[in-house]
PDB file of C-alpha atoms in Angstrom:
ATOM      1  CA  UNK F   1     -22.987-119.622  28.409  1.00  0.00           C
ATOM      2  CA  UNK F   2     -26.039-117.547  29.324  1.00  0.00           C
ATOM      3  CA  UNK F   3     -25.639-113.735  29.695  1.00  0.00           C
ATOM      4  CA  UNK F   4     -25.471-112.435  33.245  1.00  0.00           C
ATOM      5  CA  UNK F   5     -29.029-111.594  34.387  1.00  0.00           C
ATOM      6  CA  UNK F   6     -28.165-107.978  35.187  1.00  0.00           C
ATOM      7  CA  UNK F   7     -26.760-107.330  31.705  1.00  0.00           C
ATOM      8  CA  UNK F   8     -28.755-106.501  28.605  1.00  0.00           C
ATOM      9  CA  UNK F   9     -28.473-109.006  25.776  1.00  0.00           C
ATOM     10  CA  UNK F  10     -29.725-109.664  22.258  1.00  0.00           C
ATOM     11  CA  UNK F  11     -32.468-112.021  23.468  1.00  0.00           C
ATOM     12  CA  UNK F  12     -34.321-109.700  25.861  1.00  0.00           C
ATOM     13  CA  UNK F  13     -35.834-106.684  24.099  1.00  0.00           C
ATOM     14  CA  UNK F  14     -38.249-105.724  26.870  1.00  0.00           C
ATOM     15  CA  UNK F  15     -39.657-102.222  26.340  1.00  0.00           C
ATOM     16  CA  UNK F  16     -39.931-101.882  30.139  1.00  0.00           C
ATOM     17  CA  UNK F  17     -36.250-102.401  30.943  1.00  0.00           C
ATOM     18  CA  UNK F  18     -35.613 -98.691  31.594  1.00  0.00           C
ATOM     19  CA  UNK F  19     -38.913 -98.105  33.397  1.00  0.00           C
ATOM     20  CA  UNK F  20     -39.946 -95.443  30.860  1.00  0.00           C
ATOM     21  CA  UNK F  21     -42.962 -95.069  28.582  1.00  0.00           C
ATOM     22  CA  UNK F  22     -41.288 -94.350  25.249  1.00  0.00           C
ATOM     23  CA  UNK F  23     -37.531 -94.952  25.590  1.00  0.00           C
ATOM     24  CA  UNK F  24     -35.791 -98.296  26.116  1.00  0.00           C
ATOM     25  CA  UNK F  25     -32.309 -99.761  25.501  1.00  0.00           C
ATOM     26  CA  UNK F  26     -31.602-102.705  23.228  1.00  0.00           C
ATOM     27  CA  UNK F  27     -28.463-104.698  22.503  1.00  0.00           C
ATOM     28  CA  UNK F  28     -29.127-105.103  18.807  1.00  0.00           C
ATOM     29  CA  UNK F  29     -27.648-108.080  16.962  1.00  0.00           C
ATOM     30  CA  UNK F  30     -28.306-106.312  13.661  1.00  0.00           C
ATOM     31  CA  UNK F  31     -27.015-102.907  14.757  1.00  0.00           C
ATOM     32  CA  UNK F  32     -24.108-104.053  16.946  1.00  0.00           C
ATOM     33  CA  UNK F  33     -23.981-102.089  20.228  1.00  0.00           C
ATOM     34  CA  UNK F  34     -26.619-100.191  22.178  1.00  0.00           C
ATOM     35  CA  UNK F  35     -29.630 -99.115  20.206  1.00  0.00           C
ATOM     36  CA  UNK F  36     -31.750 -96.465  21.940  1.00  0.00           C
ATOM     37  CA  UNK F  37     -35.275 -97.588  21.184  1.00  0.00           C
ATOM     38  CA  UNK F  38     -38.204 -95.216  20.767  1.00  0.00           C
ATOM     39  CA  UNK F  39     -41.526 -97.019  21.245  1.00  0.00           C
ATOM     40  CA  UNK F  40     -44.363 -94.939  19.803  1.00  0.00           C
ATOM     41  CA  UNK F  41     -46.828 -97.816  20.263  1.00  0.00           C
ATOM     42  CA  UNK F  42     -46.999 -98.431  24.039  1.00  0.00           C
ATOM     43  CA  UNK F  43     -50.577 -99.641  23.424  1.00  0.00           C
ATOM     44  CA  UNK F  44     -49.217-102.725  21.567  1.00  0.00           C
ATOM     45  CA  UNK F  45     -51.162-101.752  18.436  1.00  0.00           C
ATOM     46  CA  UNK F  46     -50.035-102.278  14.853  1.00  0.00           C
ATOM     47  CA  UNK F  47     -51.778-102.135  11.469  1.00  0.00           C
ATOM     48  CA  UNK F  48     -50.130-105.474  10.532  1.00  0.00           C
ATOM     49  CA  UNK F  49     -49.841-108.707  12.527  1.00  0.00           C
ATOM     50  CA  UNK F  50     -46.664-110.544  11.607  1.00  0.00           C
ATOM     51  CA  UNK F  51     -46.597-114.171  12.718  1.00  0.00           C
ATOM     52  CA  UNK F  52     -43.064-113.822  14.125  1.00  0.00           C
ATOM     53  CA  UNK F  53     -43.854-110.705  16.204  1.00  0.00           C
ATOM     54  CA  UNK F  54     -42.599-110.796  19.814  1.00  0.00           C
ATOM     55  CA  UNK F  55     -45.043-108.163  21.105  1.00  0.00           C
ATOM     56  CA  UNK F  56     -47.348-109.569  23.813  1.00  0.00           C
ATOM     57  CA  UNK F  57     -51.098-109.042  23.432  1.00  0.00           C
ATOM     58  CA  UNK F  58     -50.592-107.486  19.998  1.00  0.00           C
ATOM     59  CA  UNK F  59     -53.735-105.877  18.602  1.00  0.00           C
ATOM     60  CA  UNK F  60     -54.734-104.161  15.394  1.00  0.00           C
ATOM     61  CA  UNK F  61     -54.670-100.392  15.531  1.00  0.00           C
ATOM     62  CA  UNK F  62     -52.538 -97.257  15.492  1.00  0.00           C
ATOM     63  CA  UNK F  63     -50.218 -95.494  17.884  1.00  0.00           C
ATOM     64  CA  UNK F  64     -51.945 -93.397  20.558  1.00  0.00           C
ATOM     65  CA  UNK F  65     -51.379 -89.664  20.814  1.00  0.00           C
ATOM     66  CA  UNK F  66     -47.751 -89.064  21.717  1.00  0.00           C
ATOM     67  CA  UNK F  67     -46.907 -86.966  24.777  1.00  0.00           C
ATOM     68  CA  UNK F  68     -44.038 -85.085  23.137  1.00  0.00           C
ATOM     69  CA  UNK F  69     -42.991 -83.405  26.387  1.00  0.00           C
ATOM     70  CA  UNK F  70     -42.693 -86.753  28.138  1.00  0.00           C
ATOM     71  CA  UNK F  71     -40.814 -88.288  25.211  1.00  0.00           C
ATOM     72  CA  UNK F  72     -38.321 -85.415  25.209  1.00  0.00           C
ATOM     73  CA  UNK F  73     -37.695 -85.603  28.952  1.00  0.00           C
ATOM     74  CA  UNK F  74     -37.306 -89.419  28.821  1.00  0.00           C
ATOM     75  CA  UNK F  75     -34.829 -89.231  25.938  1.00  0.00           C
ATOM     76  CA  UNK F  76     -32.794 -86.542  27.719  1.00  0.00           C
ATOM     77  CA  UNK F  77     -32.835 -88.539  30.965  1.00  0.00           C
ATOM     78  CA  UNK F  78     -31.772 -91.760  29.295  1.00  0.00           C
ATOM     79  CA  UNK F  79     -29.010 -90.167  27.200  1.00  0.00           C
ATOM     80  CA  UNK F  80     -27.669 -88.455  30.315  1.00  0.00           C
ATOM     81  CA  UNK F  81     -27.500 -91.789  32.137  1.00  0.00           C
ATOM     82  CA  UNK F  82     -26.015 -93.540  29.116  1.00  0.00           C
ATOM     83  CA  UNK F  83     -23.270 -90.967  28.566  1.00  0.00           C
ATOM     84  CA  UNK F  84     -22.590 -89.533  32.021  1.00  0.00           C
ATOM     85  CA  UNK F  85     -23.995 -92.190  34.361  1.00  0.00           C
ATOM     86  CA  UNK F  86     -23.133 -95.819  35.071  1.00  0.00           C
ATOM     87  CA  UNK F  87     -25.720 -97.447  32.796  1.00  0.00           C
ATOM     88  CA  UNK F  88     -23.139 -98.763  30.311  1.00  0.00           C
ATOM     89  CA  UNK F  89     -21.005-100.424  32.989  1.00  0.00           C
ATOM     90  CA  UNK F  90     -23.893-101.832  35.013  1.00  0.00           C
ATOM     91  CA  UNK F  91     -26.159-103.139  32.270  1.00  0.00           C
ATOM     92  CA  UNK F  92     -24.213-103.494  29.010  1.00  0.00           C
ATOM     93  CA  UNK F  93     -21.650-106.252  28.309  1.00  0.00           C
ATOM     94  CA  UNK F  94     -18.152-104.890  27.517  1.00  0.00           C
ATOM     95  CA  UNK F  95     -18.227-105.853  23.848  1.00  0.00           C
ATOM     96  CA  UNK F  96     -21.389-103.787  23.259  1.00  0.00           C
ATOM     97  CA  UNK F  97     -20.490-100.593  25.143  1.00  0.00           C
ATOM     98  CA  UNK F  98     -21.029 -98.168  22.294  1.00  0.00           C
ATOM     99  CA  UNK F  99     -24.075 -96.195  21.198  1.00  0.00           C
ATOM    100  CA  UNK F 100     -24.973 -97.361  17.714  1.00  0.00           C
ATOM    101  CA  UNK F 101     -28.246 -95.655  16.870  1.00  0.00           C
ATOM    102  CA  UNK F 102     -31.576 -94.227  17.931  1.00  0.00           C
ATOM    103  CA  UNK F 103     -34.224 -96.558  16.503  1.00  0.00           C
ATOM    104  CA  UNK F 104     -37.936 -95.985  16.080  1.00  0.00           C
ATOM    105  CA  UNK F 105     -39.473 -99.420  16.333  1.00  0.00           C
ATOM    106  CA  UNK F 106     -41.284-100.526  19.457  1.00  0.00           C
ATOM    107  CA  UNK F 107     -44.553-102.423  19.826  1.00  0.00           C
ATOM    108  CA  UNK F 108     -46.252-101.496  16.550  1.00  0.00           C
ATOM    109  CA  UNK F 109     -45.896 -99.473  13.362  1.00  0.00           C
ATOM    110  CA  UNK F 110     -44.152 -96.204  14.402  1.00  0.00           C
ATOM    111  CA  UNK F 111     -45.307 -94.220  11.365  1.00  0.00           C
ATOM    112  CA  UNK F 112     -48.910 -94.661  12.545  1.00  0.00           C
ATOM    113  CA  UNK F 113     -48.216 -91.932  15.135  1.00  0.00           C
ATOM    114  CA  UNK F 114     -49.845 -88.698  13.959  1.00  0.00           C
ATOM    115  CA  UNK F 115     -46.911 -86.777  15.461  1.00  0.00           C
ATOM    116  CA  UNK F 116     -44.267 -88.743  13.547  1.00  0.00           C
ATOM    117  CA  UNK F 117     -42.591 -85.710  11.956  1.00  0.00           C
ATOM    118  CA  UNK F 118     -42.618 -83.871  15.302  1.00  0.00           C
ATOM    119  CA  UNK F 119     -40.942 -86.886  16.934  1.00  0.00           C
ATOM    120  CA  UNK F 120     -38.100 -86.777  14.387  1.00  0.00           C
ATOM    121  CA  UNK F 121     -37.667 -83.024  14.938  1.00  0.00           C
ATOM    122  CA  UNK F 122     -37.587 -83.654  18.708  1.00  0.00           C
ATOM    123  CA  UNK F 123     -34.885 -86.333  18.365  1.00  0.00           C
ATOM    124  CA  UNK F 124     -32.765 -83.995  16.268  1.00  0.00           C
ATOM    125  CA  UNK F 125     -33.118 -81.233  18.841  1.00  0.00           C
ATOM    126  CA  UNK F 126     -32.228 -83.457  21.812  1.00  0.00           C
ATOM    127  CA  UNK F 127     -29.228 -84.925  19.968  1.00  0.00           C
ATOM    128  CA  UNK F 128     -27.596 -81.486  19.875  1.00  0.00           C
ATOM    129  CA  UNK F 129     -27.480 -81.370  23.682  1.00  0.00           C
ATOM    130  CA  UNK F 130     -25.208 -84.424  24.008  1.00  0.00           C
ATOM    131  CA  UNK F 131     -21.750 -85.499  22.899  1.00  0.00           C
ATOM    132  CA  UNK F 132     -22.924 -88.336  20.681  1.00  0.00           C
ATOM    133  CA  UNK F 133     -20.900 -90.123  17.983  1.00  0.00           C
ATOM    134  CA  UNK F 134     -20.779 -88.130  14.768  1.00  0.00           C
ATOM    135  CA  UNK F 135     -21.970 -91.118  12.764  1.00  0.00           C
ATOM    136  CA  UNK F 136     -24.900 -91.916  15.102  1.00  0.00           C
ATOM    137  CA  UNK F 137     -27.803 -93.086  12.976  1.00  0.00           C
ATOM    138  CA  UNK F 138     -31.517 -92.451  13.343  1.00  0.00           C
ATOM    139  CA  UNK F 139     -33.149 -95.688  12.195  1.00  0.00           C
ATOM    140  CA  UNK F 140     -36.813 -96.155  11.317  1.00  0.00           C
ATOM    141  CA  UNK F 141     -37.964 -99.787  11.365  1.00  0.00           C
ATOM    142  CA  UNK F 142     -41.215 -99.806   9.410  1.00  0.00           C
ATOM    143  CA  UNK F 143     -43.547-101.952   7.363  1.00  0.00           C
ATOM    144  CA  UNK F 144     -43.695 -99.070   4.884  1.00  0.00           C
ATOM    145  CA  UNK F 145     -47.483 -99.151   4.543  1.00  0.00           C
ATOM    146  CA  UNK F 146     -48.065 -95.524   5.636  1.00  0.00           C
ATOM    147  CA  UNK F 147     -45.313 -93.829   3.622  1.00  0.00           C
ATOM    148  CA  UNK F 148     -47.978 -91.997   1.601  1.00  0.00           C
ATOM    149  CA  UNK F 149     -48.811 -89.778   4.610  1.00  0.00           C
ATOM    150  CA  UNK F 150     -47.431 -86.213   4.388  1.00  0.00           C
ATOM    151  CA  UNK F 151     -46.335 -86.287   8.055  1.00  0.00           C
ATOM    152  CA  UNK F 152     -44.348 -89.468   7.442  1.00  0.00           C
ATOM    153  CA  UNK F 153     -42.659 -88.027   4.363  1.00  0.00           C
ATOM    154  CA  UNK F 154     -41.829 -84.833   6.256  1.00  0.00           C
ATOM    155  CA  UNK F 155     -40.255 -86.972   8.993  1.00  0.00           C
ATOM    156  CA  UNK F 156     -38.203 -88.949   6.462  1.00  0.00           C
ATOM    157  CA  UNK F 157     -36.815 -85.733   4.998  1.00  0.00           C
ATOM    158  CA  UNK F 158     -35.698 -84.668   8.474  1.00  0.00           C
ATOM    159  CA  UNK F 159     -34.229 -88.121   9.105  1.00  0.00           C
ATOM    160  CA  UNK F 160     -32.046 -87.803   6.011  1.00  0.00           C
ATOM    161  CA  UNK F 161     -30.507 -84.662   7.518  1.00  0.00           C
ATOM    162  CA  UNK F 162     -29.788 -86.566  10.759  1.00  0.00           C
ATOM    163  CA  UNK F 163     -27.838 -89.441   9.173  1.00  0.00           C
ATOM    164  CA  UNK F 164     -31.113 -91.332   9.024  1.00  0.00           C
ATOM    165  CA  UNK F 165     -31.807 -94.753   7.582  1.00  0.00           C
ATOM    166  CA  UNK F 166     -35.037 -96.640   6.870  1.00  0.00           C
ATOM    167  CA  UNK F 167     -35.372-100.396   7.373  1.00  0.00           C
ATOM    168  CA  UNK F 168     -38.368-101.204   5.148  1.00  0.00           C
ATOM    169  CA  UNK F 169     -40.039-104.563   5.863  1.00  0.00           C
ATOM    170  CA  UNK F 170     -40.456-106.853   2.849  1.00  0.00           C
ATOM    171  CA  UNK F 171     -40.664-110.474   3.921  1.00  0.00           C
ATOM    172  CA  UNK F 172     -42.304-112.216   0.971  1.00  0.00           C
ATOM    173  CA  UNK F 173     -43.077-111.448  -2.680  1.00  0.00           C
ATOM    174  CA  UNK F 174     -45.986-113.849  -3.183  1.00  0.00           C
ATOM    175  CA  UNK F 175     -49.342-112.418  -2.093  1.00  0.00           C
ATOM    176  CA  UNK F 176     -50.463-115.613  -0.320  1.00  0.00           C
ATOM    177  CA  UNK F 177     -47.237-115.764   1.709  1.00  0.00           C
ATOM    178  CA  UNK F 178     -47.468-112.061   2.574  1.00  0.00           C
ATOM    179  CA  UNK F 179     -51.064-112.530   3.721  1.00  0.00           C
ATOM    180  CA  UNK F 180     -50.065-115.399   6.012  1.00  0.00           C
ATOM    181  CA  UNK F 181     -46.813-113.939   7.372  1.00  0.00           C
ATOM    182  CA  UNK F 182     -47.706-110.238   7.690  1.00  0.00           C
ATOM    183  CA  UNK F 183     -51.506-110.482   7.690  1.00  0.00           C
ATOM    184  CA  UNK F 184     -51.758-107.783   5.041  1.00  0.00           C
ATOM    185  CA  UNK F 185     -53.199-107.635   1.526  1.00  0.00           C
ATOM    186  CA  UNK F 186     -50.870-104.821   0.409  1.00  0.00           C
ATOM    187  CA  UNK F 187     -49.926-105.306  -3.255  1.00  0.00           C
ATOM    188  CA  UNK F 188     -46.467-105.453  -4.810  1.00  0.00           C
ATOM    189  CA  UNK F 189     -47.375-102.382  -6.841  1.00  0.00           C
ATOM    190  CA  UNK F 190     -48.092-100.382  -3.687  1.00  0.00           C
ATOM    191  CA  UNK F 191     -44.903-101.641  -2.026  1.00  0.00           C
ATOM    192  CA  UNK F 192     -42.997-100.583  -5.135  1.00  0.00           C
ATOM    193  CA  UNK F 193     -44.609 -97.134  -5.027  1.00  0.00           C
ATOM    194  CA  UNK F 194     -43.846 -96.728  -1.322  1.00  0.00           C
ATOM    195  CA  UNK F 195     -40.231 -97.791  -1.849  1.00  0.00           C
ATOM    196  CA  UNK F 196     -39.890 -95.228  -4.627  1.00  0.00           C
ATOM    197  CA  UNK F 197     -41.051 -92.497  -2.234  1.00  0.00           C
ATOM    198  CA  UNK F 198     -38.983 -93.740   0.714  1.00  0.00           C
ATOM    199  CA  UNK F 199     -35.712 -94.083  -1.200  1.00  0.00           C
ATOM    200  CA  UNK F 200     -36.169 -90.614  -2.680  1.00  0.00           C
ATOM    201  CA  UNK F 201     -36.361 -89.122   0.823  1.00  0.00           C
ATOM    202  CA  UNK F 202     -33.961 -91.164   2.973  1.00  0.00           C
ATOM    203  CA  UNK F 203     -31.404 -93.994   2.546  1.00  0.00           C
ATOM    204  CA  UNK F 204     -33.335 -97.271   2.658  1.00  0.00           C
ATOM    205  CA  UNK F 205     -32.614-100.968   3.275  1.00  0.00           C
ATOM    206  CA  UNK F 206     -35.101-103.762   2.709  1.00  0.00           C
ATOM    207  CA  UNK F 207     -35.396-105.908   5.828  1.00  0.00           C
ATOM    208  CA  UNK F 208     -36.469-109.489   5.206  1.00  0.00           C
ATOM    209  CA  UNK F 209     -37.186-112.014   7.942  1.00  0.00           C
ATOM    210  CA  UNK F 210     -36.609-115.601   6.791  1.00  0.00           C
ATOM    211  CA  UNK F 211     -37.700-118.697   8.719  1.00  0.00           C
ATOM    212  CA  UNK F 212     -39.218-122.129   8.357  1.00  0.00           C
ATOM    213  CA  UNK F 213     -42.960-122.778   8.498  1.00  0.00           C
ATOM    214  CA  UNK F 214     -43.767-126.326   9.605  1.00  0.00           C
ATOM    215  CA  UNK F 215     -40.059-127.201   9.188  1.00  0.00           C
ATOM    216  CA  UNK F 216     -39.969-125.941   5.571  1.00  0.00           C
ATOM    217  CA  UNK F 217     -37.982-122.881   4.404  1.00  0.00           C
ATOM    218  CA  UNK F 218     -39.434-120.552   1.744  1.00  0.00           C
ATOM    219  CA  UNK F 219     -40.151-122.486  -1.451  1.00  0.00           C
ATOM    220  CA  UNK F 220     -38.226-121.935  -4.677  1.00  0.00           C
ATOM    221  CA  UNK F 221     -41.315-120.224  -6.140  1.00  0.00           C
ATOM    222  CA  UNK F 222     -41.159-117.599  -3.377  1.00  0.00           C
ATOM    223  CA  UNK F 223     -37.407-117.091  -3.772  1.00  0.00           C
ATOM    224  CA  UNK F 224     -37.754-116.543  -7.530  1.00  0.00           C
ATOM    225  CA  UNK F 225     -40.629-114.082  -6.974  1.00  0.00           C
ATOM    226  CA  UNK F 226     -38.543-112.202  -4.391  1.00  0.00           C
ATOM    227  CA  UNK F 227     -35.533-112.004  -6.708  1.00  0.00           C
ATOM    228  CA  UNK F 228     -37.762-110.870  -9.578  1.00  0.00           C
ATOM    229  CA  UNK F 229     -39.142-108.078  -7.400  1.00  0.00           C
ATOM    230  CA  UNK F 230     -35.608-106.946  -6.557  1.00  0.00           C
ATOM    231  CA  UNK F 231     -34.734-107.003 -10.263  1.00  0.00           C
ATOM    232  CA  UNK F 232     -37.749-104.793 -10.965  1.00  0.00           C
ATOM    233  CA  UNK F 233     -36.500-102.305  -8.375  1.00  0.00           C
ATOM    234  CA  UNK F 234     -33.137-102.260 -10.140  1.00  0.00           C
ATOM    235  CA  UNK F 235     -34.806-101.828 -13.536  1.00  0.00           C
ATOM    236  CA  UNK F 236     -36.918 -98.975 -12.166  1.00  0.00           C
ATOM    237  CA  UNK F 237     -33.782 -97.332 -10.713  1.00  0.00           C
ATOM    238  CA  UNK F 238     -35.073 -97.471  -7.137  1.00  0.00           C
ATOM    239  CA  UNK F 239     -31.835 -96.972  -5.157  1.00  0.00           C
ATOM    240  CA  UNK F 240     -31.812 -99.452  -2.285  1.00  0.00           C
ATOM    241  CA  UNK F 241     -28.830 -99.502   0.066  1.00  0.00           C
ATOM    242  CA  UNK F 242     -29.227-103.268   0.191  1.00  0.00           C
ATOM    243  CA  UNK F 243     -31.057-106.087   1.961  1.00  0.00           C
ATOM    244  CA  UNK F 244     -30.972-106.928   5.682  1.00  0.00           C
ATOM    245  CA  UNK F 245     -31.561-110.671   5.680  1.00  0.00           C
ATOM    246  CA  UNK F 246     -32.231-112.061   9.133  1.00  0.00           C
ATOM    247  CA  UNK F 247     -33.754-114.997  10.972  1.00  0.00           C
ATOM    248  CA  UNK F 248     -35.917-115.229  14.079  1.00  0.00           C
ATOM    249  CA  UNK F 249     -33.813-114.982  17.244  1.00  0.00           C
ATOM    250  CA  UNK F 250     -36.567-114.689  19.858  1.00  0.00           C
ATOM    251  CA  UNK F 251     -39.799-116.670  20.251  1.00  0.00           C
ATOM    252  CA  UNK F 252     -42.908-115.345  18.560  1.00  0.00           C
ATOM    253  CA  UNK F 253     -45.798-114.471  20.857  1.00  0.00           C
ATOM    254  CA  UNK F 254     -48.402-114.993  18.137  1.00  0.00           C
ATOM    255  CA  UNK F 255     -50.693-118.034  17.733  1.00  0.00           C
ATOM    256  CA  UNK F 256     -48.588-119.319  14.821  1.00  0.00           C
ATOM    257  CA  UNK F 257     -45.434-119.548  16.975  1.00  0.00           C
ATOM    258  CA  UNK F 258     -45.455-123.363  17.109  1.00  0.00           C
ATOM    259  CA  UNK F 259     -45.208-123.492  13.303  1.00  0.00           C
ATOM    260  CA  UNK F 260     -42.071-121.329  13.100  1.00  0.00           C
ATOM    261  CA  UNK F 261     -38.417-122.311  13.343  1.00  0.00           C
ATOM    262  CA  UNK F 262     -35.068-120.976  12.182  1.00  0.00           C
ATOM    263  CA  UNK F 263     -33.507-121.753   8.809  1.00  0.00           C
ATOM    264  CA  UNK F 264     -30.002-123.198   8.619  1.00  0.00           C
ATOM    265  CA  UNK F 265     -27.241-120.603   8.313  1.00  0.00           C
ATOM    266  CA  UNK F 266     -26.043-122.349   5.153  1.00  0.00           C
ATOM    267  CA  UNK F 267     -29.515-121.951   3.615  1.00  0.00           C
ATOM    268  CA  UNK F 268     -29.569-118.271   4.553  1.00  0.00           C
ATOM    269  CA  UNK F 269     -26.082-117.742   3.106  1.00  0.00           C
ATOM    270  CA  UNK F 270     -27.094-119.400  -0.171  1.00  0.00           C
ATOM    271  CA  UNK F 271     -30.150-117.113  -0.354  1.00  0.00           C
ATOM    272  CA  UNK F 272     -27.918-114.081   0.273  1.00  0.00           C
ATOM    273  CA  UNK F 273     -25.609-115.103  -2.587  1.00  0.00           C
ATOM    274  CA  UNK F 274     -28.532-115.205  -5.000  1.00  0.00           C
ATOM    275  CA  UNK F 275     -29.476-111.671  -3.945  1.00  0.00           C
ATOM    276  CA  UNK F 276     -25.885-110.480  -4.243  1.00  0.00           C
ATOM    277  CA  UNK F 277     -25.745-111.919  -7.760  1.00  0.00           C
ATOM    278  CA  UNK F 278     -28.198-109.157  -8.730  1.00  0.00           C
ATOM    279  CA  UNK F 279     -25.644-106.572  -7.603  1.00  0.00           C
ATOM    280  CA  UNK F 280     -27.408-105.813  -4.299  1.00  0.00           C
ATOM    281  CA  UNK F 281     -25.512-105.630  -0.989  1.00  0.00           C
ATOM    282  CA  UNK F 282     -26.674-108.068   1.713  1.00  0.00           C
ATOM    283  CA  UNK F 283     -26.136-108.083   5.490  1.00  0.00           C
ATOM    284  CA  UNK F 284     -26.939-111.381   7.205  1.00  0.00           C
ATOM    285  CA  UNK F 285     -28.052-111.961  10.795  1.00  0.00           C
ATOM    286  CA  UNK F 286     -29.089-115.616  11.302  1.00  0.00           C
TER     287      UNK F 286
END
């Protein structure tokens, strides 16, 4: 059965659904409930170009300057409607009528915003004005490539004080696969270094998107390389919370879309068991 057209659902993640520049609601299959999205890349610009990305007209680049005053007023307006208005009853299905988190994701890499640390401070300040769940998380969904920036590290420190959590993208361990899937030449050594910094500042999960390319799931060579990388993190005492293992739920809007398809749930579960055998927690979303 298809969701009612007037209700939000896990398939439609339109950034325009609330009619705002920076703030939008999402029914998140990974989060469970309403995720209040913060889009710091309304220009559809990212420093990576992942083949499974659902952003239309994606281009290479960074976030534009953020209008902090506008972001604050939009977040206050939306929270007021969510908590005191009829938004939940009009647009959210009954089973998802809870606020799960505030998530910085959007249409590009959020840490590319020069005001990143100021955005986190702003979220913390606005949160105090509303009766929000005590365990409400602030989630950063990031490719982790800009963690070296002082403003990003300052923001992560603030996130940790706000029950924050980082979802750090790591899709493939082999360089050739990473180049194809994420369109980046970032090395495993740099990813390791960035994870060391991130985990020292804020609780961190690896998020790994798994799918078939031309009807073939990741090869055994890739799986072994991925598991070896995780073992290195364990050996180096890099304290991950675990791995978020998920498939593609919505169509890609990139040129490679026709080559991509979902993996079987049984395949994904078998992959998760191999990760868990290393002593690492895994959450699966097919």
